[in-house]
């Protein structure tokens, strides 16, 4: 089995979580497999090592898991994007639309340096709203979005369309078409 197949075999699909109609992709079985985790980190690092990266931004909370490990492997800073009200220091925030209502994410104001090339990482790309909000925070602080890295893409939600305005380098290791 190739890496994509092994990732898909390990993901547990939970119907109607956290609400009816959602088919939740549970990555905790992947986290229980250190060999698979190591391969995932190696693969992301291999794809992005030719790119000049100054930092990785991980999106709360599952984006912290592999984001930190990729940053360690590439020997670059790891920065956090969190839901509003979680970061202790001064923040810059960005509000975006969800299917129902809005969400708001934040970063510390001193984390991105002007001109930095920054990779955005999250476990899963659905509609793309959250990753686009992270990209917006990076750009508003003078950073450059160098690309996006996801473990999983739900391609039927067309999230990449929201991300192309920021970068066309969008890597996903496993895609679900329905
Ligand atoms: P979106 O902003 O629509 O791209 O949603 C992405 C965020 O929601 C990520 O942080 C994911 O962890 C989470 N998410 C959305 N849909 C799912 C799903 N079906 N299974 C697991 N996580 C999901």
XYZ file of N, CA and C and ligand atoms in Angstrom:
557
model
N 0.845 -1.207 0.000
C 0.000 0.000 0.000
C 0.876 1.251 0.000
N 0.476 2.240 -0.785
C 1.225 3.498 -0.741
C 0.779 4.338 0.468
N 1.428 5.482 0.634
C 1.174 6.303 1.833
C -0.292 6.746 1.895
N -0.837 7.192 0.768
C -2.243 7.640 0.737
C -3.174 6.521 1.198
N -2.933 5.316 0.681
C -3.800 4.182 1.056
C -3.661 3.856 2.538
N -2.412 3.946 3.038
C -2.227 3.637 4.463
C -2.878 4.692 5.351
N -2.834 5.960 4.923
C -3.512 7.023 5.687
C -5.010 6.747 5.698
N -5.563 6.464 4.513
C -7.024 6.242 4.421
C -7.463 5.030 5.232
N -6.636 3.999 5.234
C -6.972 2.798 6.006
C -7.005 3.112 7.496
N -6.160 4.059 7.923
C -6.070 4.374 9.360
C -7.137 5.358 9.822
N -7.667 6.162 8.905
C -8.662 7.160 9.323
C -9.967 6.456 9.691
N -10.514 6.880 10.825
C -11.808 6.318 11.256
C -12.897 7.321 10.871
N -13.881 6.861 10.110
C -14.969 7.758 9.717
C -16.113 7.606 10.701
N -16.518 8.718 11.290
C -17.591 8.693 12.295
C -18.774 9.491 11.745
N -19.859 8.763 11.501
C -21.048 9.416 10.928
C -21.749 10.284 11.962
N -22.271 11.409 11.476
C -23.106 12.318 12.283
C -22.385 12.869 13.510
N -21.081 13.140 13.373
C -20.329 13.816 14.443
C -19.645 15.042 13.852
N -19.650 16.189 14.522
C -20.319 16.515 15.791
C -21.799 16.810 15.632
N -22.273 16.832 14.366
C -23.728 16.976 14.200
C -24.196 16.164 13.005
N -25.490 16.004 12.905
C -26.096 15.166 11.857
C -25.641 15.615 10.467
N -25.301 14.639 9.633
C -24.927 14.945 8.247
C -23.429 15.068 8.043
N -22.643 15.208 9.130
C -21.189 15.311 8.999
C -20.571 13.914 9.118
N -19.707 13.607 8.152
C -18.939 12.359 8.214
C -17.543 12.753 8.711
N -17.324 12.628 10.006
C -16.109 13.138 10.640
C -14.929 12.214 10.348
N -13.818 12.817 9.941
C -12.595 12.049 9.671
C -11.719 12.113 10.917
N -11.688 11.011 11.645
C -10.967 10.946 12.916
C -9.528 10.480 12.655
N -8.562 11.358 12.972
C -7.154 11.011 12.697
C -6.453 10.406 13.914
N -7.173 10.201 15.022
C -6.477 9.689 16.214
C -5.837 8.307 15.992
N -6.421 7.434 15.141
C -5.702 6.156 14.901
C -4.351 6.374 14.212
N -4.238 7.427 13.415
C -2.934 7.729 12.783
C -1.927 8.093 13.876
N -2.379 8.903 14.835
C -1.482 9.375 15.901
C -0.977 8.214 16.760
N -1.745 7.124 16.764
C -1.346 5.949 17.559
C -0.316 5.086 16.843
N 0.010 5.471 15.605
C 0.944 4.687 14.796
C 2.209 5.520 14.512
N 3.243 5.361 15.336
C 4.426 6.223 15.189
C 5.125 6.077 13.840
N 5.047 4.884 13.232
C 5.710 4.680 11.934
C 4.997 5.487 10.850
N 3.676 5.454 10.891
C 2.897 6.203 9.909
C 3.086 7.709 10.119
N 3.093 8.158 11.360
C 3.339 9.584 11.652
C 4.685 10.017 11.081
N 5.710 9.183 11.290
C 7.055 9.530 10.806
C 7.059 9.651 9.285
N 6.338 8.735 8.622
C 6.281 8.792 7.148
C 5.568 10.046 6.667
N 4.510 10.429 7.366
C 3.745 11.632 6.993
C 4.645 12.870 7.124
N 5.370 12.943 8.213
C 6.249 14.094 8.435
C 7.351 14.118 7.377
N 7.904 12.959 7.086
C 8.953 12.875 6.063
C 8.411 13.324 4.710
N 7.190 12.911 4.387
C 6.601 13.262 3.083
C 6.374 14.778 2.980
N 5.764 15.382 3.994
C 5.565 16.841 3.960
C 6.924 17.550 3.867
N 7.895 17.085 4.621
C 9.217 17.735 4.634
C 9.888 17.597 3.272
N 9.726 16.419 2.650
C 10.323 16.191 1.323
C 9.715 17.151 0.296
N 8.392 17.302 0.334
C 7.711 18.157 -0.645
C 8.116 19.624 -0.458
N 8.234 20.040 0.794
C 8.453 21.465 1.030
C 9.917 21.853 1.256
N 10.812 20.874 1.385
C 12.207 21.280 1.668
C 12.855 22.090 0.539
N 12.485 21.885 -0.769
C 13.081 22.767 -1.780
C 12.523 24.200 -1.728
N 11.364 24.378 -1.055
C 10.758 25.707 -0.942
C 11.426 26.432 0.216
N 11.730 27.719 0.026
C 12.289 28.472 1.147
C 11.157 28.795 2.106
N 11.200 28.189 3.271
C 10.162 28.448 4.274
C 10.795 29.082 5.502
N 10.136 30.123 6.019
C 10.631 30.764 7.246
C 9.853 30.320 8.469
N 8.637 29.808 8.268
C 7.824 29.364 9.404
C 6.655 28.514 8.912
N 6.089 27.740 9.836
C 4.843 27.001 9.582
C 3.783 27.501 10.545
N 2.609 27.784 9.994
C 1.462 28.143 10.819
C 0.562 26.911 10.919
N 0.241 26.509 12.146
C -0.682 25.398 12.375
C -1.998 25.930 12.905
N -3.102 25.352 12.426
C -4.431 25.824 12.811
C -4.985 24.961 13.937
N -5.479 25.644 14.974
C -6.059 24.963 16.148
C -7.160 23.994 15.726
N -7.228 22.850 16.331
C -6.206 22.301 17.208
C -5.465 21.144 16.545
N -6.120 20.465 15.615
C -5.446 19.305 15.018
C -4.317 19.708 14.082
N -4.289 20.976 13.659
C -3.174 21.469 12.845
C -1.900 21.625 13.650
N -2.034 21.555 14.991
C -0.833 21.662 15.848
C -0.039 20.348 15.842
N -0.754 19.239 15.618
C -0.131 17.926 15.841
C 1.008 17.669 14.860
N 0.690 17.706 13.560
C 1.742 17.486 12.565
C 2.493 18.782 12.268
N 1.822 19.931 12.417
C 2.473 21.218 12.125
C 3.757 21.393 12.916
N 3.696 21.124 14.198
C 4.869 21.267 15.068
C 5.969 20.277 14.660
N 5.546 19.061 14.305
C 6.545 18.037 13.961
C 7.211 18.355 12.615
N 6.459 18.905 11.665
C 7.054 19.292 10.370
C 8.025 20.460 10.598
N 7.609 21.409 11.441
C 8.477 22.569 11.730
C 9.792 22.107 12.360
N 9.704 21.129 13.249
C 10.912 20.584 13.879
C 11.816 19.934 12.838
N 11.201 19.172 11.959
C 11.957 18.450 10.933
C 12.657 19.437 9.984
N 11.953 20.531 9.649
C 12.526 21.526 8.730
C 13.353 22.571 9.484
N 13.345 22.462 10.810
C 14.132 23.372 11.655
C 13.721 24.833 11.492
N 12.414 25.081 11.475
C 11.887 26.449 11.347
C 10.834 26.684 12.438
N 10.515 27.964 12.713
C 9.541 28.256 13.775
C 8.141 27.711 13.476
N 7.451 27.348 14.549
C 6.048 26.932 14.462
C 5.191 28.014 15.107
N 4.201 28.510 14.368
C 3.330 29.591 14.841
C 1.893 29.074 14.909
N 1.127 29.603 15.853
C -0.231 29.081 16.032
C -1.302 30.079 15.588
N -2.310 29.542 14.903
C -3.556 30.275 14.654
C -4.584 29.638 15.568
N -5.229 30.471 16.414
C -6.170 29.916 17.386
C -7.528 30.600 17.318
N -8.521 29.938 17.886
C -9.848 30.543 17.968
C -9.778 31.759 18.877
N -10.661 32.712 18.617
C -10.623 33.969 19.352
C -10.644 33.753 20.874
N -9.804 34.526 21.559
C -9.814 34.510 23.017
C -8.873 33.516 23.661
N -8.107 32.766 22.882
C -7.225 31.736 23.462
C -5.790 32.215 23.624
N -5.348 33.134 22.782
C -3.937 33.557 22.840
C -3.771 34.656 23.891
N -2.720 34.576 24.716
C -2.607 35.482 25.852
C -2.095 36.891 25.523
N -1.307 37.026 24.464
C -0.658 38.316 24.180
C -1.523 39.103 23.182
N -1.000 40.250 22.677
C -1.747 41.062 21.696
C -1.940 40.259 20.410
N -3.124 40.394 19.834
C -3.423 39.559 18.655
C -3.928 40.387 17.479
N -3.840 39.783 16.316
C -4.538 40.266 15.121
C -5.579 39.196 14.828
N -6.805 39.624 14.499
C -7.849 38.616 14.304
C -8.524 38.778 12.945
N -9.188 37.721 12.531
C -9.887 37.725 11.234
C -11.171 36.911 11.361
N -12.254 37.548 10.933
C -13.576 36.910 11.023
C -13.962 36.384 9.646
N -14.540 35.197 9.578
C -14.951 34.652 8.291
C -16.276 33.910 8.426
N -16.913 33.701 7.279
C -18.250 33.090 7.278
C -18.183 31.577 7.314
N -19.073 30.988 8.089
C -19.283 29.542 8.080
C -20.617 29.277 7.393
N -20.954 28.008 7.239
C -22.240 27.671 6.626
C -23.377 28.369 7.402
N -23.295 28.270 8.740
C -24.247 28.996 9.583
C -23.432 29.854 10.532
N -23.519 31.176 10.398
C -22.832 32.072 11.317
C -21.419 32.415 10.892
N -20.613 32.854 11.876
C -19.240 33.278 11.586
C -18.279 32.648 12.592
N -16.994 32.684 12.243
C -15.937 32.236 13.156
C -14.846 33.287 13.137
N -14.007 33.275 14.157
C -12.923 34.252 14.223
C -11.654 33.564 14.714
N -10.548 33.832 14.012
C -9.264 33.248 14.419
C -8.247 34.354 14.644
N -7.213 34.020 15.411
C -6.235 35.031 15.817
C -4.813 34.489 15.757
N -3.876 35.446 15.653
C -2.441 35.134 15.814
C -1.831 36.203 16.709
N -0.742 35.863 17.350
C 0.005 36.889 18.076
C 0.599 37.881 17.087
N 0.563 39.170 17.445
C 0.989 40.214 16.502
C 2.476 40.162 16.149
N 3.275 39.567 17.019
C 4.725 39.599 16.762
C 5.253 38.288 16.165
N 4.353 37.405 15.729
C 4.869 36.096 15.298
C 5.374 36.084 13.850
N 4.700 36.774 12.942
C 5.124 36.798 11.532
C 6.021 38.008 11.298
N 7.174 37.781 10.689
C 8.062 38.910 10.335
C 7.816 39.264 8.863
N 7.913 40.563 8.549
C 7.649 41.022 7.168
C 8.515 40.277 6.152
N 7.890 39.816 5.071
C 8.627 39.137 4.008
C 8.850 37.651 4.232
N 8.407 37.137 5.361
C 8.571 35.703 5.632
C 7.712 34.863 4.676
N 8.264 33.738 4.258
C 7.513 32.737 3.489
C 6.944 31.722 4.471
N 5.626 31.623 4.498
C 4.973 30.840 5.554
C 4.072 29.752 4.951
N 4.219 28.545 5.482
C 3.373 27.418 5.080
C 2.211 27.294 6.066
N 1.005 27.089 5.541
C -0.179 26.886 6.391
C -0.459 25.387 6.463
N -0.652 24.880 7.684
C -0.972 23.460 7.832
C -2.221 23.243 8.694
N -3.066 22.323 8.237
C -4.175 21.835 9.067
C -4.373 20.356 8.753
N -5.117 19.654 9.598
C -5.311 18.219 9.328
C -6.188 18.016 8.102
N -7.198 18.882 7.934
C -8.214 18.596 6.912
C -8.670 19.868 6.209
N -8.779 19.801 4.886
C -9.336 20.900 4.085
C -10.769 20.544 3.722
N -11.721 21.349 4.225
C -13.132 21.139 3.867
C -13.540 22.272 2.926
N -14.216 23.305 3.414
C -14.618 24.415 2.528
C -13.470 25.380 2.251
N -12.418 25.311 3.043
C -11.264 26.192 2.856
C -11.335 27.494 3.642
N -12.453 27.740 4.315
C -12.621 29.007 5.040
C -11.582 29.228 6.125
N -11.270 28.175 6.878
C -10.329 28.321 7.995
C -8.908 28.552 7.485
N -8.486 27.779 6.485
C -7.130 27.946 5.950
C -6.993 29.306 5.254
N -8.059 29.749 4.573
C -8.020 31.071 3.930
C -7.910 32.169 4.992
N -8.572 31.991 6.123
C -8.477 32.983 7.215
C -7.044 33.040 7.744
N -6.395 31.877 7.875
C -4.987 31.844 8.316
C -4.107 32.562 7.293
N -4.376 32.332 6.005
C -3.596 32.983 4.941
C -3.779 34.493 4.995
N -5.002 34.910 5.272
C -5.311 36.342 5.364
C -4.527 36.975 6.518
N -4.458 36.280 7.649
C -3.701 36.801 8.801
C -2.211 36.925 8.464
N -1.691 35.964 7.719
C -0.269 35.993 7.328
C -0.005 37.205 6.426
N -0.854 37.373 5.415
C -0.657 38.484 4.465
C -0.815 39.840 5.144
N -1.777 39.950 6.036
C -2.024 41.237 6.700
C -0.856 41.654 7.582
N 0.002 40.693 7.919
C 1.185 41.019 8.725
C 2.446 41.119 7.864
N 2.268 41.132 6.545
C 3.412 41.298 5.656
C 4.114 40.011 5.294
N 3.517 38.873 5.642
C 4.093 37.585 5.259
C 3.610 37.144 3.881
N 4.278 36.149 3.338
C 3.921 35.590 2.024
C 3.473 34.147 2.250
N 2.325 33.787 1.696
C 1.847 32.403 1.845
C 2.590 31.535 0.822
N 3.440 30.661 1.342
C 4.285 29.832 0.466
C 3.564 28.568 0.017
N 2.467 28.210 0.702
C 1.726 27.009 0.326
C 0.851 26.537 1.466
N 0.144 25.440 1.172
C -0.759 24.823 2.153
C -0.464 23.326 2.189
N -0.518 22.758 3.377
C -0.278 21.315 3.522
C -1.380 20.710 4.386
N -2.097 19.758 3.817
C -3.177 19.079 4.552
C -2.945 17.575 4.498
N -3.395 16.921 5.550
C -3.385 15.463 5.550
C -4.515 14.968 4.642
N -5.692 15.605 4.781
C -6.909 15.140 4.122
C -7.583 16.297 3.393
N -8.133 16.000 2.211
C -8.954 16.974 1.487
C -10.318 16.355 1.198
N -11.373 17.112 1.455
C -12.714 16.703 1.013
C -12.966 17.472 -0.276
N -12.618 16.861 -1.418
C -12.553 17.635 -2.671
C -13.932 18.094 -3.148
N -15.001 17.376 -2.712
C -16.352 17.752 -3.145
C -16.787 19.095 -2.551
N -16.054 19.608 -1.564
C -16.389 20.916 -0.989
C -15.603 22.044 -1.652
N -14.700 21.667 -2.563
C -14.005 22.636 -3.409
C -13.228 23.708 -2.625
N -12.612 23.299 -1.525
C -11.854 24.242 -0.696
C -10.655 24.857 -1.400
N -10.063 24.136 -2.365
C -8.866 24.683 -3.027
C -9.182 26.000 -3.745
N -10.426 26.137 -4.248
C -10.795 27.378 -4.954
C -10.606 28.596 -4.056
N -10.870 28.425 -2.756
C -10.707 29.541 -1.801
C -9.237 29.839 -1.520
N -8.382 28.843 -1.759
C -6.969 29.003 -1.387
C -6.087 29.477 -2.533
N -6.500 29.225 -3.782
C -5.688 29.608 -4.941
C -5.297 31.087 -4.962
N -6.165 32.016 -4.503
C -5.742 33.418 -4.497
C -4.502 33.668 -3.616
N -4.222 32.757 -2.690
C -3.074 32.950 -1.780
C -1.847 32.191 -2.263
N -2.046 30.947 -2.711
C -0.946 30.135 -3.246
C -1.541 28.957 -4.013
N -0.873 28.578 -5.102
C -1.371 27.398 -5.838
C -0.638 26.128 -5.409
N 0.261 26.273 -4.417
C 0.947 25.086 -3.915
C 0.124 24.507 -2.759
N -0.757 23.583 -3.112
C -1.683 23.017 -2.121
C -1.468 21.505 -2.110
N -0.863 21.016 -1.022
C -0.523 19.594 -0.934
C -1.496 18.903 0.021
N -2.032 17.790 -0.426
C -2.880 16.970 0.455
C -2.476 15.532 0.229
N -2.396 14.764 1.313
C -1.891 13.399 1.187
C -2.995 12.389 0.888
N -4.237 12.723 1.255
C -5.357 11.802 0.987
C -6.600 12.606 0.630
N -7.213 12.281 -0.515
C -8.400 13.015 -0.967
C -9.629 12.111 -0.935
N -10.724 12.665 -0.429
C -12.028 11.984 -0.470
C -12.897 12.731 -1.473
N -13.406 12.011 -2.467
C -14.178 12.669 -3.520
C -15.678 12.722 -3.233
N -16.106 12.038 -2.205
C -17.526 12.133 -1.822
C -17.671 11.754 -0.358
P -13.100 24.410 6.563
O -12.835 25.774 7.120
O -14.514 24.224 6.115
O -12.098 24.016 5.485
O -12.958 23.382 7.764
C -11.721 22.930 8.152
C -11.635 22.711 9.630
O -12.761 22.004 10.148
C -10.398 21.895 9.963
O -9.776 22.460 11.105
C -10.925 20.512 10.212
O -10.232 19.906 11.271
C -12.403 20.674 10.542
N -13.281 19.774 9.771
C -14.192 20.133 8.828
N -14.852 19.074 8.341
C -14.346 17.986 8.966
C -14.600 16.571 8.873
N -15.510 16.059 8.039
N -13.866 15.745 9.647
C -12.935 16.239 10.502
N -12.650 17.555 10.644
C -13.346 18.426 9.879
